[in-house]
Coordinates of C-alpha atoms in Angstrom, one line a residue:
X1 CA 0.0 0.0 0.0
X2 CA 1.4 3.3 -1.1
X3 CA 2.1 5.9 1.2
X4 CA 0.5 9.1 0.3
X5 CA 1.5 11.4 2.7
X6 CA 3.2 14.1 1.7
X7 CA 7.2 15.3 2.7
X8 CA 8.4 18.6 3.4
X9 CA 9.1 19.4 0.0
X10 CA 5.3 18.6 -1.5
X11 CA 4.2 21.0 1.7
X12 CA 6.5 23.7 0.5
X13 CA 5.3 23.1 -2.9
X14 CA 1.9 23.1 -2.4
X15 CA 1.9 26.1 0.0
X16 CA 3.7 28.1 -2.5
X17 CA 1.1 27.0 -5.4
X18 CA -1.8 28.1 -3.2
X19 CA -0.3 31.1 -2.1
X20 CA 0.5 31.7 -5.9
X21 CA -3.2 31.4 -6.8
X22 CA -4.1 34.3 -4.2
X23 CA -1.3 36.4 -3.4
X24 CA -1.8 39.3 -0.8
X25 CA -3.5 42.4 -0.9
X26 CA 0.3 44.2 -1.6
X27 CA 1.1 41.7 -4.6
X28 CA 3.4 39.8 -2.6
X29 CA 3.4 35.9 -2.5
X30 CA 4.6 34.2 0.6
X31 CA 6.5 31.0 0.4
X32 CA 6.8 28.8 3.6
X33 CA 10.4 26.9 2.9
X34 CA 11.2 24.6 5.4
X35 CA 14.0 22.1 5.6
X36 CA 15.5 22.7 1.8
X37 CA 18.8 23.7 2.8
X38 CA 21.6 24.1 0.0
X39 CA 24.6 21.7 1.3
X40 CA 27.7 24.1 1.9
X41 CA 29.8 23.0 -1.2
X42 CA 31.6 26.7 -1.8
X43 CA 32.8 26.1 2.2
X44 CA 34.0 22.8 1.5
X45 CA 35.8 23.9 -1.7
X46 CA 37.7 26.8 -0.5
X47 CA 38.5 24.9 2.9
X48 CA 40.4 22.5 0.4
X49 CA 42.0 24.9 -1.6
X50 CA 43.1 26.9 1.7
X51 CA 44.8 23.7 3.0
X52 CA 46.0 22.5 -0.6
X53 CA 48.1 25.5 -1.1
X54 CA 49.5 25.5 2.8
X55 CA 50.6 21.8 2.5
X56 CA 52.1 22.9 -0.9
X57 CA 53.7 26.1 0.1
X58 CA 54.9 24.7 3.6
X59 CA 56.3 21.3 1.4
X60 CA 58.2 23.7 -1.1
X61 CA 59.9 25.8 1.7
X62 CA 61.2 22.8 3.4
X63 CA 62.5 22.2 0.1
X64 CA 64.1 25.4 -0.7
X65 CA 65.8 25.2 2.8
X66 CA 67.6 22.2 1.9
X67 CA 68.8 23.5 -1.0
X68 CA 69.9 26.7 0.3
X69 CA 67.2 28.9 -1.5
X70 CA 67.1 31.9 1.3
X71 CA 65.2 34.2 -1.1
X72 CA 62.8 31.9 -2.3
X73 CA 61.8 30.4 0.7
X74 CA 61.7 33.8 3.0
X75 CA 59.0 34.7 0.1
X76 CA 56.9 31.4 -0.4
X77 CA 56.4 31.7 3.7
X78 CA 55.9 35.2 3.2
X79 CA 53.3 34.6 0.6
X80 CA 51.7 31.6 2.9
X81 CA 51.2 33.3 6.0
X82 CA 50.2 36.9 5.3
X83 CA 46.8 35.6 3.6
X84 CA 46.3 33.0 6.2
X85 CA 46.5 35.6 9.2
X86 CA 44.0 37.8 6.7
X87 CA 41.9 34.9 6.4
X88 CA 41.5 34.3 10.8
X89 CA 41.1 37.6 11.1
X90 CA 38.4 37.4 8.2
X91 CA 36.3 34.9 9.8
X92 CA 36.5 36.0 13.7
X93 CA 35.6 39.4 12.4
X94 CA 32.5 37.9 10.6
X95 CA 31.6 35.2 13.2
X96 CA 32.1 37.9 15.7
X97 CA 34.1 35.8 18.0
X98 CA 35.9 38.0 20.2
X99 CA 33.4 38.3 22.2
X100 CA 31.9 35.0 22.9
X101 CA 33.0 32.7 25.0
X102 CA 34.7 29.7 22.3
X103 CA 38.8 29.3 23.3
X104 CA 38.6 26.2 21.0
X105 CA 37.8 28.2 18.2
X106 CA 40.0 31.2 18.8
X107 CA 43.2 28.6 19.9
X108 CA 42.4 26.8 15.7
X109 CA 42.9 30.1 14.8
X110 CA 45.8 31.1 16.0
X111 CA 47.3 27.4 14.4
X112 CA 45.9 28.9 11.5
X113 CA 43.5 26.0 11.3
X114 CA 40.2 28.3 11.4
X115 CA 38.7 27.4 8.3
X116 CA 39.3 23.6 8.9
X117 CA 37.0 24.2 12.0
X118 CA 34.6 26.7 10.5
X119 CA 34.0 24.4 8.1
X120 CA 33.4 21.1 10.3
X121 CA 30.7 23.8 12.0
X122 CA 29.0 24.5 8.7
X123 CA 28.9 20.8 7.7
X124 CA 27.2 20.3 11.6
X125 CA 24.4 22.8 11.1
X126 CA 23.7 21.2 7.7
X127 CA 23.7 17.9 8.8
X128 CA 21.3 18.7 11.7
X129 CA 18.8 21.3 9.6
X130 CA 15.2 20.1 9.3
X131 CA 15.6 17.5 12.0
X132 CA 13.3 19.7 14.2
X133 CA 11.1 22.1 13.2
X134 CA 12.6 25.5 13.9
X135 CA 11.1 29.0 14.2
X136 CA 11.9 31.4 11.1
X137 CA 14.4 34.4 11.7
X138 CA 14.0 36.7 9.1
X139 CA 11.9 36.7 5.9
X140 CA 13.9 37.6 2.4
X141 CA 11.8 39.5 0.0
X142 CA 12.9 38.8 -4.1
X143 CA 11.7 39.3 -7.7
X144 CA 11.6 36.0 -10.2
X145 CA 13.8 36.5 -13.2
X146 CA 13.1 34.5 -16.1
X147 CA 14.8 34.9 -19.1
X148 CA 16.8 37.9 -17.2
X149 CA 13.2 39.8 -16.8
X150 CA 11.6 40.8 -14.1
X151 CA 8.3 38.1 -13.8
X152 CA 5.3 38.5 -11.7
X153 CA 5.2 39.7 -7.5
X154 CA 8.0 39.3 -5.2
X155 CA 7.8 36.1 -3.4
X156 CA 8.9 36.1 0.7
X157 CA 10.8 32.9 1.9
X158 CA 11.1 32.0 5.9
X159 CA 14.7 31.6 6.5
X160 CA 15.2 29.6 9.5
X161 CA 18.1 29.3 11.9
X162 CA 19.8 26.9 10.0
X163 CA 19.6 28.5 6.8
X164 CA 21.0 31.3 8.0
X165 CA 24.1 30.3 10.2
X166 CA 25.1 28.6 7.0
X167 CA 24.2 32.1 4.7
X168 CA 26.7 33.1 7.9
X169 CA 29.3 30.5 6.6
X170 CA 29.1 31.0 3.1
X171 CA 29.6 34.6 3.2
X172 CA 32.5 34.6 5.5
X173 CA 33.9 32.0 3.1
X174 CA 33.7 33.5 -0.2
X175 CA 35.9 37.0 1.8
X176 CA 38.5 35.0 2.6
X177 CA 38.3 33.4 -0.9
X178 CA 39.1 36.8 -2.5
X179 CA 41.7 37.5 0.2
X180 CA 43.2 33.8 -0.6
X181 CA 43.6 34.4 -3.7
X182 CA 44.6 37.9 -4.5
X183 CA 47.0 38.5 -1.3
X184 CA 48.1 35.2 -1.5
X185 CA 47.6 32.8 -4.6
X186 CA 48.6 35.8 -7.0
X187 CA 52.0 36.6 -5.7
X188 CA 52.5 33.0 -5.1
X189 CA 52.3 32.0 -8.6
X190 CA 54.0 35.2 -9.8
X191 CA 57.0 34.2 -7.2
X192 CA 56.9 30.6 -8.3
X193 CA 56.9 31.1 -12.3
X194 CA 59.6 33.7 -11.8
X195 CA 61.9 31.1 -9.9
X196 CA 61.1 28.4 -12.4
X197 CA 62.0 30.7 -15.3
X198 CA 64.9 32.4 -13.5
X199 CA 66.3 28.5 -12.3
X200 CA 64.9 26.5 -15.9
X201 CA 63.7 23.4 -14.2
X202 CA 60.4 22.7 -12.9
X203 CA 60.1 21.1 -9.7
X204 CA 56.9 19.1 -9.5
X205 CA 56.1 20.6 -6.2
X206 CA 56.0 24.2 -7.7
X207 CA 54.3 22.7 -10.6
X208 CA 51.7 21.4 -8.4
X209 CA 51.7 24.8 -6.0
X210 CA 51.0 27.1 -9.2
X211 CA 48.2 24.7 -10.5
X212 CA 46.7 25.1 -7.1
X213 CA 47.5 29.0 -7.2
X214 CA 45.9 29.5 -10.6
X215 CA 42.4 27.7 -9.8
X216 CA 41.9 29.4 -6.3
X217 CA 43.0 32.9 -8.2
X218 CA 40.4 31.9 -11.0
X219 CA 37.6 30.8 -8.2
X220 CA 38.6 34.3 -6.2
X221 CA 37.5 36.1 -9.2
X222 CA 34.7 34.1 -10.2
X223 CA 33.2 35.2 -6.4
X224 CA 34.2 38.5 -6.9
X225 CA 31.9 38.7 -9.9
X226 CA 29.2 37.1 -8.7
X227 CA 29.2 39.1 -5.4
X228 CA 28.8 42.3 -7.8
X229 CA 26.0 40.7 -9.6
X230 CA 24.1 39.6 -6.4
X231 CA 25.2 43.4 -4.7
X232 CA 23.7 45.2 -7.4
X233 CA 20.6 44.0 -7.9
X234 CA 19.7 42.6 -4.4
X235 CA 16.0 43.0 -4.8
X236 CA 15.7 39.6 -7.6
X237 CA 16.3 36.0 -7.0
X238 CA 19.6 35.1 -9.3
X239 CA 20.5 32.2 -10.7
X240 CA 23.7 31.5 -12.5
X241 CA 23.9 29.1 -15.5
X242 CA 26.2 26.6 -16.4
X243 CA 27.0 28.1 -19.4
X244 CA 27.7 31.6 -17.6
X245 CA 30.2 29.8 -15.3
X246 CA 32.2 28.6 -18.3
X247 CA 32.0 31.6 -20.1
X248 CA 33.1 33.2 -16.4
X249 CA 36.0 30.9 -16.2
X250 CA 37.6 31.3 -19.7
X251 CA 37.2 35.2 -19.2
X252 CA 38.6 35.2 -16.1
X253 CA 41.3 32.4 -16.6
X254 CA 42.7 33.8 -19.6
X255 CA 42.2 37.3 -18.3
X256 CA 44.7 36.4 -15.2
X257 CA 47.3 34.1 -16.9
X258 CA 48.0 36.2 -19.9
X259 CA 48.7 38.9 -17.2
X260 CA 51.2 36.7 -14.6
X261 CA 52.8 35.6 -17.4
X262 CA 53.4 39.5 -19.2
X263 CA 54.6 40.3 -15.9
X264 CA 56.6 37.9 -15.3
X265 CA 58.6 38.1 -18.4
X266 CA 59.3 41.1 -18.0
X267 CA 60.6 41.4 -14.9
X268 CA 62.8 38.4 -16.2
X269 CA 64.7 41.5 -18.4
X270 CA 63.8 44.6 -16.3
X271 CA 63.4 44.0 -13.1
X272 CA 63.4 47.6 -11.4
X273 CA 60.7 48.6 -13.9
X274 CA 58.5 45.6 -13.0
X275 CA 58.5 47.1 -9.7
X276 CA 57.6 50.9 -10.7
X277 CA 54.7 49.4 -12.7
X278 CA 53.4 47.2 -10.1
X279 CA 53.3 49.9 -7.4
X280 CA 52.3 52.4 -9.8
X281 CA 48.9 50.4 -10.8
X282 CA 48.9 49.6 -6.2
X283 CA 48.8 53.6 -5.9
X284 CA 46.5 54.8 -8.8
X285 CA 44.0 51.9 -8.0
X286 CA 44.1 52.7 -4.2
X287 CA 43.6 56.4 -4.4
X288 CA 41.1 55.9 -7.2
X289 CA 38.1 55.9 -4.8
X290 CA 39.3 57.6 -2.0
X291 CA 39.7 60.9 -4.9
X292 CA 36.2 60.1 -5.9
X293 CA 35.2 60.1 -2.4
X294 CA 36.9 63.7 -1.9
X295 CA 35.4 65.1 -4.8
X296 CA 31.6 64.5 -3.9
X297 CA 33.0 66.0 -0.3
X298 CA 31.1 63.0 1.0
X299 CA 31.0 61.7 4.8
X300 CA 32.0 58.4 6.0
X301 CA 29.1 55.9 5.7
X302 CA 27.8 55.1 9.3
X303 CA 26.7 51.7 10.6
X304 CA 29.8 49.3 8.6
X305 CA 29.9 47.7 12.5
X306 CA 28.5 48.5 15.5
X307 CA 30.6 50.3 18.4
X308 CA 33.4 51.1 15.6
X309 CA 35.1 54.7 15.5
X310 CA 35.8 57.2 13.1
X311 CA 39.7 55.4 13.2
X312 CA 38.2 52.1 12.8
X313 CA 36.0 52.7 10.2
X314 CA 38.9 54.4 8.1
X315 CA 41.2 51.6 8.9
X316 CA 38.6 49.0 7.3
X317 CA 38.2 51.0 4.7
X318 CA 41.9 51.4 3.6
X319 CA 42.0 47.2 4.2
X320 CA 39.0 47.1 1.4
X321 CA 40.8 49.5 -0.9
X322 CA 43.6 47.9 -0.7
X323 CA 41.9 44.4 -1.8
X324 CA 40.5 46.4 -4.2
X325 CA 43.4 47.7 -6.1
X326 CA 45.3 43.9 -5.5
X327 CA 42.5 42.8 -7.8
X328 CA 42.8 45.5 -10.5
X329 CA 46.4 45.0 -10.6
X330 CA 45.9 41.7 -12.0
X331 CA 42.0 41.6 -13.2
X332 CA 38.6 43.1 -13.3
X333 CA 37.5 43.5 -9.6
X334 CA 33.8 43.6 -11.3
X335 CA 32.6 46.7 -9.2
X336 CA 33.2 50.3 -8.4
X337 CA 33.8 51.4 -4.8
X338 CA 31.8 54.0 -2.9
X339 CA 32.8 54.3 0.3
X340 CA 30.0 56.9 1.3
X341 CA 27.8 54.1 0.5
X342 CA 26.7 51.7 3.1
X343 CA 27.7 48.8 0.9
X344 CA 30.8 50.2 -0.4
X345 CA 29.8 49.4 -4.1
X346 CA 28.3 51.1 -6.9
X347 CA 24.7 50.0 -7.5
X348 CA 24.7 51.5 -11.2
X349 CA 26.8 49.2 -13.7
X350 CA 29.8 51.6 -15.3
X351 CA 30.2 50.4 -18.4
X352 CA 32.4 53.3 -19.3
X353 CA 34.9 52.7 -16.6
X354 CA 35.2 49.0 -18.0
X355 CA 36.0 49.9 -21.6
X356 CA 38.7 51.9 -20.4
X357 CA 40.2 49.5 -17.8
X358 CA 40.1 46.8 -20.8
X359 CA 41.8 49.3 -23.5
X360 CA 44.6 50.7 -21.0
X361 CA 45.1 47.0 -19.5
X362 CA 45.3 45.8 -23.1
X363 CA 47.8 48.9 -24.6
X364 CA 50.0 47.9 -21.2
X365 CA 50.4 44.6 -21.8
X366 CA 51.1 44.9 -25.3
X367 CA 53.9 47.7 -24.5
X368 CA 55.4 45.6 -21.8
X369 CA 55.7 42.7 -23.9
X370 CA 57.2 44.7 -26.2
X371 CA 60.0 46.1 -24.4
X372 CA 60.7 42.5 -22.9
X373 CA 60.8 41.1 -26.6
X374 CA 63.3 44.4 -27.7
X375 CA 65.5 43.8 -23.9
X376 CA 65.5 40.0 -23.8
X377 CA 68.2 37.9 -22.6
X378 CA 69.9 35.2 -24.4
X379 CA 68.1 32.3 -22.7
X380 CA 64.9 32.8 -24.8
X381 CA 66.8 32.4 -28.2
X382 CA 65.4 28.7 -28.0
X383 CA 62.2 30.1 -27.7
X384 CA 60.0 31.6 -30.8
X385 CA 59.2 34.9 -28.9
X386 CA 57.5 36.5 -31.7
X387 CA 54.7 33.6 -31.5
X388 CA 54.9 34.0 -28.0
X389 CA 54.0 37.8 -27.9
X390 CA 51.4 37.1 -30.4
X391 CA 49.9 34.2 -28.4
X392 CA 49.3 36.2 -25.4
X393 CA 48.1 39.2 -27.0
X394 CA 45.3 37.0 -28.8
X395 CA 44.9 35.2 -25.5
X396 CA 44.1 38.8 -23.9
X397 CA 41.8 39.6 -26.6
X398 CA 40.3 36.3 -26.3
X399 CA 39.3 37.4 -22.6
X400 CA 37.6 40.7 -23.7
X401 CA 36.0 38.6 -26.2
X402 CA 34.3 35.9 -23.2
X403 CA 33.7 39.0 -21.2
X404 CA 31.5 40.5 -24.0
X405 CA 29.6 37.2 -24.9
X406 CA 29.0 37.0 -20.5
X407 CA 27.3 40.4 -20.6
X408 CA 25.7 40.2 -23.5
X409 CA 24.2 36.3 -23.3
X410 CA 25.0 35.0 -20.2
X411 CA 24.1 37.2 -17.4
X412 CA 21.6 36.7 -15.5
X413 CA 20.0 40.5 -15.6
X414 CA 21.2 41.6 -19.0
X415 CA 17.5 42.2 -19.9
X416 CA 17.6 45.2 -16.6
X417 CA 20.3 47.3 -17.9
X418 CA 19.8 50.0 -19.7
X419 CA 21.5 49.2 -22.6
X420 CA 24.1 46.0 -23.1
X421 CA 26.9 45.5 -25.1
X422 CA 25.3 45.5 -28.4
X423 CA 23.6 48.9 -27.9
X424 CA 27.5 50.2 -27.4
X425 CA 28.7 48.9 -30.1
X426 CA 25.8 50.5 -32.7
X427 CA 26.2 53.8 -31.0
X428 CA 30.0 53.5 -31.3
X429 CA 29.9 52.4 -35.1
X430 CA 27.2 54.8 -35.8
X431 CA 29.0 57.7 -34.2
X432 CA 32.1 56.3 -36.6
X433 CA 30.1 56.2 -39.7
X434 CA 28.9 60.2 -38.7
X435 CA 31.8 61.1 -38.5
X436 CA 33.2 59.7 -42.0
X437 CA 30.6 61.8 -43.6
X438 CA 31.8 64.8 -45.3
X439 CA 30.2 68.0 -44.1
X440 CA 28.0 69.0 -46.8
X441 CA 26.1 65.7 -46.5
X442 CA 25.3 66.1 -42.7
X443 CA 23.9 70.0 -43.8
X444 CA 21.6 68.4 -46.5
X445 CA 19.7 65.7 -44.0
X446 CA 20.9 66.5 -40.5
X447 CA 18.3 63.3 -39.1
X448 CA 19.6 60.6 -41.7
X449 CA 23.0 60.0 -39.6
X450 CA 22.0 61.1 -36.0
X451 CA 23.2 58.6 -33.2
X452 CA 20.8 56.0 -32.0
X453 CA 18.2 56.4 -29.3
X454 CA 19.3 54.4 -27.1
X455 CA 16.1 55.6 -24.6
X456 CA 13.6 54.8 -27.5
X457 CA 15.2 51.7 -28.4
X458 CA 14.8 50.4 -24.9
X459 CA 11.5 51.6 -24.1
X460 CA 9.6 48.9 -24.4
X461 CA 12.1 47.0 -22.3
X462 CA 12.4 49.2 -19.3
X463 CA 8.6 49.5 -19.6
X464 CA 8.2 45.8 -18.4
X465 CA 10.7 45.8 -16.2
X466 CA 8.8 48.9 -14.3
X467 CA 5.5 47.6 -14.5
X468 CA 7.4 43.9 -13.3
X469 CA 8.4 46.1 -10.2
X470 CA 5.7 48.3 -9.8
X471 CA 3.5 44.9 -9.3
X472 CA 5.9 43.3 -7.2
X473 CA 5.5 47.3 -4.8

């Protein structure tokens, strides 16, 4: 005899299909979701690359001490430990451990061993979610995308205890991802390709560390964009698809390797100017928004942490900054600081800004590789260098390419901005074609060549999207 009583999950769907039939007087549809917790896999991956690169790291050292290697191994420790400290600091700030009562905790921390026990936490709570019915904590308000458009009222989910220790987790997690891998991974692998060019052997242990490097670097940025996506438009429900991950990781993962490996080759041949370019980019990328934040004569936003200072506030955000302009040095950081914002980041895409990081990134790399093919040394005359300098300038363009196809194709809300990449691209090659026309033709039918409307051509668009909202309200 068949069982017809239904789980959990038939409850939540039936609950949500009733309350979809008659939604509330405000247009909002309330969805009762209990015991469908997400299992904490972004947790358990970046627990693995933390400890994958410190058995590495710590394993190379040793090695380089045997052998003498002062230099190298005074930086691969360097490299090891300065993240990791950043990464216990990360999570006790988040977890706000410092005052609670938890010496177990605090004493992993100081082993650097943190996120070994943060995560065996994380894989507690999900083990014991939906177990006992708990009370809901907060309720999270979103608007249904389909087909990157705004569809229908905004649904309200219960989030239960549970739910959101691990929301907790995950967020703490994917911070010390980024710190991972742009104050640690990227200097790694810089340090580590430098040494095996510099020494012209590969040791299988460096082989193995810059592997590691390289895919934590690649999964720092990956949660770097998708943080900007979910920041700036925090009132839908986003979901990423498989085929804007891939597009997400050959952006990003040619995007970073063509620029270690321009770097690195040139500081093979000039090494003092490697240095003036690198702290150059450091400076103009730290300053950027703290100029920006001059100009507007703006105050420091209020409420970043309760019981924090005017000093602690602008000590946090120097730390931020300076993440920020790590990540610019070697990629797209994928959002604009504000630091009289509350959130710290632009809501408003800046598509301008990204055209010209992409054309000045572009015009450096191809000057720098220049100069190291004009000032290269003799140990590269085995090497086609031509082909190589034309490799990794088409590998660069190949990353602008995947970066275009991603915001035109594959994300998520390309149907809520005002106008994408092909609307750019028409204006730009219509604003060409104007000006190619000779004078007298422009006098004799001033409205045959004018630039596009990009408001009229998006009308209709933005029209749904506000009437999408305006129903949701």
């Amino acid at each position: 005899m068949e069982n017809n009583k239904p789980t959990e999950h038939d409850i939540t769907e039936v609950v949500a299909q009733q309350s979809a039939a008659n939604p509330t007087e405000n247009g909002v549809v309330m969805v009762i979701n209990h015991g469908k917790v997400q299992p904490p896999f972004s947790v358990l991956w970046t627990t693995a690359l933390y400890c994958a690169e410190i058995i590495c790291a710590s394993v190379l050292s040793s090695m380089y001490h045997k052998s003498d290697d002062v230099v190298w191994m005074g930086l691969t420790i360097t490299f090891m430990l300065v993240p990791s400290v950043l990464t216990q600091l990360t999570l006790t700030f988040v977890h706000r451990d410092l005052g609670r009562d938890r010496p177990l905790v605090l004493f992993m921390h100081l082993l650097q061993m943190g996120p070994i026990i943060r995560c065996i936490e994380a894989l507690v709570v999900y083990c014991q979610a939906g177990k006992n019915e708990e009370p809901y904590v907060t309720i999270s308000r979103k608007i249904k995308l389909k087909h990157g458009r705004g569809l229908g009222p905004a649904f309200e989910c219960e989030i239960g205890h549970s739910e959101r220790k691990l929301a907790v987790h995950r967020n703490a997690f994917k911070r010390t991802a980024v710190i991972q891998a742009f104050l640690g991974s990227t200097p790694q692998l810089t340090l580590q390709l430098y040494a095996t060019i510099q020494e012209k052997y590969v040791l299988p242990t460096r082989l193995a560390l810059m592997i590691i490097s390289m895919i934590s670097i690649v999964y720092g940025a990956l949660v770097c964009s998708v943080l900007a996506i979910q920041i700036k438009y925090d009132d839908y429900k986003v979901r990423m698809k498989p085929a804007a991950y891939l597009c997400m990781i050959l952006w990003r993962g040619l995007e970073i390797a063509t620029r270690i490996t321009t770097l690195v080759l040139f500081s093979t041949t000039l090494r003092f100017w490697v240095v003036l370019v690198g702290m150059g980019n450091l400076f103009i990328f730290f300053f950027q928004p703290w100029v920006e934040f001059w100009a507007r004569k703006a105050s420091l936003p209020e409420n970043i942490e309760k019981n924090f200072s005017k000093l602690s506030t602008t000590v946090v955000l120097c730390m931020v900054t300076f993440l920020y302009a790590c990540i610019n040095i070697f990629c797209w950081s994928a959002v604009q600081l504000d630091l009289a914002d509350h959130d710290l980041v632009e809501k408003q895409p800046r598509w301008r800004s990204l055209a010209i990081y992409y054309t000045l990134r572009f015009m450096e790399n191809v000057t720098l590789m220049i100069l190291w093919y004009y000032y290269k040394s003799d140990f590269y005359e085995y090497i086609c260098t031509p082909l190589l300098v034309v490799q990794l300038i088409v590998c660069y363009g190949l990353a602008v390419i995947f970066m275009l196809v991603f915001h035109q194709f594959c994300h998520p809300c390309r149907r809520l901005f005002h106008y994408n990449v092909e609307d750019c691209l028409r204006c730009s090659c219509c604003w060409k074609k104007k000006q190619s026309q000779p004078p007298e033709n422009h006098a004799r039918d001033p409205q045959e060549h004018a630039s596009p409307d990009l408001t009229n051509h998006l009308t209709d668009r933005e029209t749904d999207i506000v009437d999408d909202i305006m129903e949701a309200a």
